[in-house]
Amino acid sequence: MKRWLDRTLGAVAMYKLVLGSLAALAVVSIALAFVGLVSPDPFALLASLPVAVAFSYGASWLGARIVGHRAHLESSLITGMLVFFIMAPSLQLAGLLAIALASTIAAASKFLLAFRGRHIFNPAALGAYVFIFVPLGFPTWWVGTPWLQPLVLIAAFLILYRTQRLDLGLTFVVVAAGIRIALTLANGGDLTEALSFTFLSSQMIFFAGFMLSEPLTLPPRRWQRLSLAVLVALLFAIPFSIGNFYSDPLLALLIGNLVAFAFTQRRTIRMSLTETDEIAPGTWQLTFAPHRPILFRAGQYIELSLPHASPDFRGVRRYFTISSAPDAGATLTVTFTVAESSSSFKAALLALPRGSQVNATGIWGDFVLPRKTSEPLLLVAGGIGMTPFASQIAHAHRHDEERDIVVIYATSSSAPLPFTDVLTAAGVRVIVFGPQPADALPAGWVLGSEGRLNGDALSALVPDLADRRAYLSGPPALVNDVKATLRANGTRRIHTDYFSGY
């Protein structure tokens, strides 16, 4: 099941998944409203939805034109649909005006309340929260209703699973639900009432899956994200009142956004392309010169933004692991493979002439080696999954770190392997699985098998698997198989690389 989920969801761009989930929720909501199972008037829903989406798109288009950027269609549609599910649906002019203004404020906040190219607040939350104080329309979170919860739960799970943020969502839900259930019981309610109110008639699941998980308003490190989830859950579930401000899910999220902002490097990273090299058949390495010094840890990834003509469904933003070491000088490299049916993004990236400016929206990731250099490591890479290890091994070599590293290099190609020079210079032990000629491997490298990576060969070649901390990077199917193999051989400390797909 996990393998099927990884393969299926991995083929869907993240924006498409979120937008498709919201669209399905909207269609089901309207259908249920017509049979009286959802409280809003079905015609109010039919009137409110196009207003929310149209004004979000219009404001995004206008804002992008003003700042000289290209509007992100899918992002604006998602923002409008989130406003639709938060604000009270209406057939009255005042109510529709409130929805239009909420969507406009939400879209405009991406440009007006931004720091060096990055918005600070969740746009939909900010747009709807304004109407806590404006007597025109109001947020009701009507999506929190029993008949919609099964679909909301499935959609939230798929989004959190796809982005590998299940820990974030579960942390929030456990803390928030625990507090709400305890408060209901303390106020005289019974357990059935507490569970029904918390899980069936609440916006909690929708909030966790669609709002809290927005990547651009999350901090970069896991411990920071989990701390944020706890903080937002406390503000979400515990009633409070301070002057004109009182407990509200939207306020909880906006406060959380401010805390995340304090954790994160919130500036657009501007870089110039200096080199484009094909370092192996179908594998390209691009070298950039950042306009200002940037800080990152070996193993982290960067999101590149490249507006281009006729983008395909995968959009104009992509994540790439940084393949150069943090102290590699004034340049930064990303390395990726290009298939025959490559994305429009990669095609546009490879077509850029030297000197072109490319913007990055941030650096994230927890796939970093332990600070304790005496801990023995096993680094397993499938194909281009070697990129984070290239950065880490080069960094360790530059700093003369005495790390005990075994690298497993799984490949389906017989062509020369990328990063051979980095691995050879560092002197790490390398075991190759794939159709590589044994006599063509660098001195000291071992051919584990000419076929797929298998557990018997791995345990025979690395008998101390149980004593090593393992890092896995590559296709989901390979990562899942190797993870099961390692656990069967006693390895307990296993880390996997992460790409959200946003």
Coordinates of C-alpha atoms in Angstrom, one line a residue, residues 70-461:
R70 CA 4.0 36.1 -13.5
A71 CA 0.9 35.2 -11.6
H72 CA 0.9 31.7 -10.1
L73 CA -2.6 30.4 -11.3
E74 CA -2.8 27.3 -9.1
S75 CA -1.7 29.1 -5.9
S76 CA -4.3 31.8 -6.5
L77 CA -7.1 29.3 -7.1
I78 CA -6.1 27.4 -3.9
T79 CA -6.3 30.6 -1.9
G80 CA -9.7 31.5 -3.3
M81 CA -11.1 28.0 -2.5
L82 CA -9.7 28.1 1.1
V83 CA -11.5 31.4 1.6
F84 CA -14.7 29.8 0.2
F85 CA -14.5 27.1 2.8
I86 CA -13.8 29.5 5.7
M87 CA -16.2 32.4 5.0
A88 CA -20.0 32.3 5.5
P89 CA -21.6 31.5 2.1
S90 CA -24.2 34.0 1.0
L91 CA -26.7 35.1 -1.6
Q92 CA -26.8 38.6 -0.2
L93 CA -24.7 41.4 -1.7
A94 CA -23.0 42.2 1.6
G95 CA -22.0 38.6 2.2
L96 CA -20.7 38.2 -1.4
L97 CA -18.8 41.5 -1.0
A98 CA -17.1 40.2 2.2
I99 CA -16.0 37.0 0.4
A100 CA -14.7 39.1 -2.5
L101 CA -12.8 41.3 -0.2
A102 CA -11.4 38.4 1.8
S103 CA -10.1 36.8 -1.3
T104 CA -8.6 40.1 -2.5
I105 CA -6.9 40.8 0.8
A106 CA -5.6 37.2 0.9
A107 CA -4.1 37.4 -2.6
A108 CA -2.8 40.9 -2.1
S109 CA -1.1 39.9 1.2
K110 CA 1.3 37.8 -0.9
F111 CA 2.8 41.0 -2.3
L112 CA 2.0 43.6 0.4
L113 CA 2.8 41.7 3.5
A114 CA 6.0 40.0 2.3
F115 CA 9.6 40.2 3.3
R116 CA 12.1 40.1 0.5
G117 CA 9.8 38.2 -1.8
R118 CA 8.2 35.8 0.7
H119 CA 4.8 36.3 2.3
I120 CA 4.7 36.1 6.0
F121 CA 1.1 35.0 6.8
N122 CA -1.1 32.3 5.4
P123 CA -3.0 34.4 2.8
A124 CA -6.4 32.8 3.3
A125 CA -6.2 33.0 7.0
L126 CA -5.3 36.7 6.9
G127 CA -8.0 37.5 4.4
A128 CA -10.7 35.8 6.5
Y129 CA -9.5 37.1 9.8
V130 CA -10.0 40.7 8.8
F131 CA -13.7 40.0 9.0
I132 CA -13.6 39.2 12.7
F133 CA -13.5 43.0 13.1
V134 CA -15.5 44.2 10.0
P135 CA -19.3 43.8 10.3
L136 CA -19.8 42.7 6.7
G137 CA -19.3 39.0 6.5
F138 CA -17.7 36.6 8.9
P139 CA -15.6 33.3 9.0
T140 CA -17.7 30.3 10.0
W141 CA -15.6 27.3 8.9
W142 CA -18.7 25.7 7.6
V143 CA -16.5 22.9 6.2
G144 CA -16.3 21.4 9.7
T145 CA -19.5 19.3 9.4
P146 CA -19.9 15.5 9.9
W147 CA -20.9 14.6 6.4
L148 CA -17.8 16.2 4.9
Q149 CA -15.3 14.9 7.5
P150 CA -14.5 11.6 5.8
L151 CA -13.5 13.3 2.6
V152 CA -11.7 16.1 4.5
L153 CA -9.8 13.4 6.5
I154 CA -8.7 11.5 3.3
A155 CA -7.6 14.7 1.6
A156 CA -5.7 16.0 4.6
F157 CA -4.0 12.6 4.9
L158 CA -2.9 12.6 1.3
I159 CA -1.5 16.1 1.5
L160 CA 0.4 15.5 4.7
Y161 CA 1.6 12.2 3.5
R162 CA 2.7 13.6 0.1
T163 CA 4.6 16.4 1.8
Q164 CA 5.9 14.1 4.6
R165 CA 4.3 16.3 7.2
L166 CA 2.2 13.7 8.9
D167 CA 4.2 14.3 12.1
L168 CA 3.2 18.0 11.9
G169 CA -0.5 17.2 11.4
L170 CA -0.6 14.4 14.0
T171 CA 1.2 16.6 16.6
F172 CA -1.3 19.4 16.1
V173 CA -4.4 17.1 16.1
V174 CA -3.3 15.1 19.2
V175 CA -2.6 18.3 21.3
A176 CA -5.6 20.3 20.1
A177 CA -8.0 17.3 20.3
G178 CA -6.7 16.3 23.8
I179 CA -7.3 19.9 25.1
R180 CA -10.8 20.2 23.5
I181 CA -11.9 16.8 24.8
A182 CA -10.6 17.6 28.3
L183 CA -12.3 21.0 28.3
T184 CA -15.6 19.5 27.2
L185 CA -15.4 16.8 29.9
A186 CA -14.5 19.4 32.5
N187 CA -17.5 21.5 31.6
G188 CA -19.9 18.6 32.2
G189 CA -20.0 17.0 28.7
D190 CA -19.7 13.2 28.2
L191 CA -17.0 11.5 26.2
T192 CA -19.3 10.8 23.2
E193 CA -20.2 14.5 23.0
A194 CA -16.5 15.5 23.4
L195 CA -15.4 13.1 20.6
S196 CA -18.2 14.1 18.3
F197 CA -17.6 17.8 18.7
T198 CA -13.8 17.5 18.3
F199 CA -13.6 15.2 15.3
L200 CA -16.9 15.5 13.5
S201 CA -18.1 19.0 14.0
S202 CA -14.8 20.9 14.0
Q203 CA -12.5 22.5 11.4
M204 CA -9.5 20.8 13.1
I205 CA -8.7 18.3 10.4
F206 CA -9.2 20.7 7.5
F207 CA -7.1 23.2 9.4
A208 CA -4.2 20.7 9.9
G209 CA -4.3 19.4 6.3
F210 CA -4.9 22.5 4.3
M211 CA -3.8 25.5 6.4
L212 CA -1.1 24.6 8.9
S213 CA 0.8 22.6 6.4
E214 CA 1.4 25.4 3.9
P215 CA 5.1 25.1 3.2
L216 CA 5.9 28.8 2.6
T217 CA 4.8 29.6 6.2
L218 CA 6.6 26.7 7.9
P219 CA 10.1 26.8 9.5
P220 CA 12.9 24.8 7.8
R221 CA 13.8 22.3 10.6
R222 CA 11.7 19.4 12.0
W223 CA 12.0 20.4 15.6
Q224 CA 10.9 23.9 14.8
R225 CA 7.9 22.6 12.9
L226 CA 6.8 20.3 15.7
S227 CA 7.2 23.1 18.2
L228 CA 5.1 25.3 16.0
A229 CA 2.4 22.6 15.8
V230 CA 2.2 22.5 19.6
L231 CA 2.0 26.2 19.9
V232 CA -0.7 26.6 17.3
A233 CA -2.6 23.7 18.9
L234 CA -2.6 25.4 22.3
L235 CA -3.8 28.7 20.8
F236 CA -6.4 26.8 18.7
A237 CA -7.9 24.9 21.6
I238 CA -7.5 27.0 24.7
P239 CA -10.0 29.8 25.1
F240 CA -8.5 33.2 25.8
S241 CA -9.3 36.9 25.5
I242 CA -6.8 39.8 25.5
G243 CA -8.4 43.2 24.8
N244 CA -10.1 43.0 21.3
F245 CA -8.3 39.7 20.5
Y246 CA -9.8 36.4 21.6
S247 CA -9.2 32.7 20.8
D248 CA -9.8 31.9 17.1
P249 CA -8.3 29.3 14.7
L250 CA -7.3 32.0 12.3
L251 CA -5.5 34.0 15.0
A252 CA -3.8 30.9 16.2
L253 CA -2.4 30.3 12.7
L254 CA -1.4 33.9 12.1
I255 CA 0.6 33.9 15.4
G256 CA 2.2 30.7 14.4
N257 CA 3.2 32.3 11.0
L258 CA 5.0 35.0 12.9
V259 CA 6.9 32.5 15.0
A260 CA 7.8 30.6 11.9
F261 CA 9.0 33.8 10.3
A262 CA 11.4 34.3 13.2
F263 CA 12.9 30.8 12.6
T264 CA 13.3 31.2 8.8
Q265 CA 15.5 33.0 6.4
R266 CA 12.7 34.9 4.7
R267 CA 14.3 36.5 1.7
T268 CA 14.4 35.7 -2.0
I269 CA 17.8 34.3 -2.9
R270 CA 18.9 35.8 -6.2
M271 CA 21.5 34.0 -8.1
S272 CA 23.2 34.1 -11.5
L273 CA 23.8 31.0 -13.6
T274 CA 27.5 30.6 -14.3
E275 CA 27.8 27.0 -15.7
T276 CA 25.7 24.3 -17.2
D277 CA 27.4 20.9 -17.5
E278 CA 26.3 17.4 -18.4
I279 CA 28.4 15.5 -15.9
A280 CA 27.0 12.1 -17.0
P281 CA 24.6 11.0 -19.7
G282 CA 21.3 12.6 -18.8
T283 CA 22.6 14.1 -15.6
W284 CA 23.1 17.9 -15.5
Q285 CA 24.9 20.1 -13.0
L286 CA 24.1 23.8 -12.8
T287 CA 26.4 26.2 -11.0
F288 CA 25.0 29.5 -9.6
A289 CA 26.6 32.5 -8.0
P290 CA 24.4 33.9 -5.2
H291 CA 24.3 37.7 -5.2
R292 CA 24.6 37.6 -1.4
P293 CA 26.2 35.0 0.8
I294 CA 23.8 32.3 1.9
L295 CA 24.0 29.8 4.7
F296 CA 22.9 26.1 4.5
R297 CA 23.9 22.7 5.9
A298 CA 25.1 19.9 3.7
G299 CA 22.1 17.8 2.7
Q300 CA 19.6 20.6 2.6
Y301 CA 17.5 21.5 -0.5
I302 CA 16.6 24.7 -2.3
E303 CA 13.4 25.7 -4.1
L304 CA 14.0 27.4 -7.4
S305 CA 11.4 29.6 -9.0
L306 CA 11.5 30.0 -12.8
P307 CA 8.5 31.5 -14.5
H308 CA 8.5 30.4 -18.1
A309 CA 6.2 30.1 -21.1
S310 CA 3.6 27.3 -21.2
P311 CA 4.5 25.6 -17.9
D312 CA 3.2 22.1 -17.6
F313 CA 1.2 20.7 -14.7
R314 CA 4.4 20.5 -12.5
G315 CA 4.5 24.3 -12.3
V316 CA 7.2 27.0 -12.1
R317 CA 8.8 26.0 -8.8
R318 CA 10.9 22.9 -8.1
Y319 CA 13.0 21.6 -5.2
F320 CA 16.6 20.5 -5.8
T321 CA 19.1 19.2 -3.3
I322 CA 22.2 21.4 -3.1
S323 CA 25.0 19.1 -4.4
S324 CA 27.9 21.4 -3.5
A325 CA 29.4 21.8 0.0
P326 CA 28.4 24.8 2.1
D327 CA 32.0 26.1 2.0
A328 CA 32.6 25.5 -1.7
G329 CA 33.3 29.1 -2.3
A330 CA 31.0 31.7 -3.8
T331 CA 29.0 29.3 -5.9
L332 CA 26.2 26.7 -5.3
T333 CA 25.4 23.7 -7.5
V334 CA 22.3 21.7 -8.1
T335 CA 22.3 18.4 -10.0
F336 CA 19.4 16.5 -11.6
T337 CA 18.6 14.0 -14.2
V338 CA 16.6 14.8 -17.4
A339 CA 14.3 12.1 -18.8
E340 CA 13.0 12.0 -22.3
S341 CA 9.7 13.4 -21.2
S342 CA 11.2 16.0 -19.0
S343 CA 9.2 18.8 -17.3
S344 CA 8.9 22.2 -18.8
F345 CA 10.7 23.6 -15.8
K346 CA 13.8 21.5 -16.4
A347 CA 13.7 22.3 -20.1
A348 CA 13.5 26.0 -19.4
L349 CA 16.3 25.8 -16.8
L350 CA 18.7 24.0 -19.2
A351 CA 17.9 26.6 -21.9
L352 CA 19.0 29.5 -19.8
P353 CA 22.1 31.3 -21.1
R354 CA 25.0 32.1 -18.8
G355 CA 24.4 35.1 -16.6
S356 CA 20.7 34.6 -16.3
Q357 CA 19.2 35.4 -13.0
V358 CA 17.3 32.7 -11.1
N359 CA 15.5 33.2 -7.9
A360 CA 15.2 30.7 -5.0
T361 CA 12.5 31.0 -2.4
G362 CA 14.3 29.4 0.5
I363 CA 16.4 26.5 1.9
W364 CA 14.9 23.7 3.9
G365 CA 15.7 20.2 5.2
D366 CA 16.7 18.0 8.1
F367 CA 18.6 15.4 6.0
V368 CA 21.9 16.3 7.6
L369 CA 24.6 14.2 9.1
P370 CA 25.0 14.0 12.9
R371 CA 27.3 16.5 14.5
K372 CA 29.0 13.6 16.3
T373 CA 31.6 12.6 13.7
S374 CA 32.6 9.3 15.5
E375 CA 29.2 7.7 14.7
P376 CA 29.4 5.1 11.9
L377 CA 27.2 5.9 8.9
L378 CA 25.6 4.1 6.0
L379 CA 24.6 6.3 3.0
V380 CA 22.4 4.6 0.5
A381 CA 21.7 6.4 -2.8
G382 CA 19.6 5.4 -5.7
G383 CA 20.7 7.2 -8.9
I384 CA 20.5 11.0 -8.5
G385 CA 19.8 10.4 -4.8
M386 CA 23.6 10.8 -4.4
T387 CA 23.3 14.6 -4.5
P388 CA 22.9 15.2 -0.7
F389 CA 25.7 12.8 0.0
A390 CA 28.0 14.5 -2.5
S391 CA 27.5 17.7 -0.5
Q392 CA 28.0 16.0 2.9
I393 CA 31.0 14.0 1.9
A394 CA 32.7 16.9 0.2
H395 CA 32.1 19.0 3.4
A396 CA 33.4 16.3 5.7
H397 CA 36.5 15.9 3.5
R398 CA 37.2 19.7 3.4
H399 CA 37.1 19.8 7.2
D400 CA 39.1 16.6 7.7
E401 CA 36.3 14.9 9.6
E402 CA 37.2 11.4 10.6
R403 CA 33.9 9.8 9.7
D404 CA 33.3 6.1 9.2
I405 CA 31.2 6.1 6.0
V406 CA 30.0 3.3 3.8
V407 CA 28.3 4.5 0.6
I408 CA 25.9 2.2 -1.2
Y409 CA 25.4 3.4 -4.8
A410 CA 22.5 1.8 -6.6
T411 CA 22.1 2.5 -10.3
S412 CA 20.4 1.2 -13.3
S413 CA 22.9 2.7 -15.7
S414 CA 26.2 1.4 -17.0
A415 CA 27.4 4.9 -17.8
P416 CA 30.0 6.7 -15.7
L417 CA 28.6 7.6 -12.3
P418 CA 28.2 11.2 -11.2
F419 CA 30.2 12.4 -8.2
T420 CA 32.9 9.7 -8.6
D421 CA 35.6 12.4 -8.1
V422 CA 34.0 13.6 -4.9
L423 CA 33.7 10.1 -3.4
T424 CA 37.2 9.1 -4.5
A425 CA 38.9 12.2 -3.2
A426 CA 37.2 11.7 0.2
G427 CA 38.4 8.0 0.3
V428 CA 35.0 6.6 1.6
R429 CA 34.2 3.0 1.0
V430 CA 31.8 2.6 -1.9
I431 CA 29.7 -0.4 -2.9
V432 CA 27.9 -0.3 -6.3
F433 CA 24.8 -2.2 -7.2
G434 CA 24.0 -2.1 -10.9
P435 CA 25.2 -3.0 -14.3
Q436 CA 28.6 -1.3 -13.8
P437 CA 31.6 -3.1 -15.2
A438 CA 33.7 -4.1 -12.2
D439 CA 37.0 -3.2 -14.0
A440 CA 35.7 0.3 -14.7
L441 CA 35.1 1.2 -11.1
P442 CA 37.6 3.4 -9.2
A443 CA 40.3 1.6 -7.2
G444 CA 38.9 0.4 -3.9
W445 CA 35.3 0.4 -5.0
V446 CA 33.3 -2.9 -4.7
L447 CA 30.6 -4.2 -7.1
G448 CA 28.0 -5.7 -4.8
S449 CA 25.8 -7.1 -7.5
E450 CA 25.1 -6.5 -11.2
G451 CA 21.4 -6.5 -10.4
R452 CA 19.2 -4.7 -7.9
L453 CA 20.2 -3.9 -4.4
N454 CA 19.3 -6.9 -2.2
G455 CA 19.4 -7.5 1.5
D456 CA 21.6 -10.6 1.5
A457 CA 24.4 -9.0 -0.5
L458 CA 24.1 -5.8 1.6
S459 CA 24.3 -7.6 5.0
A460 CA 27.2 -9.7 3.7
L461 CA 29.2 -6.7 2.5

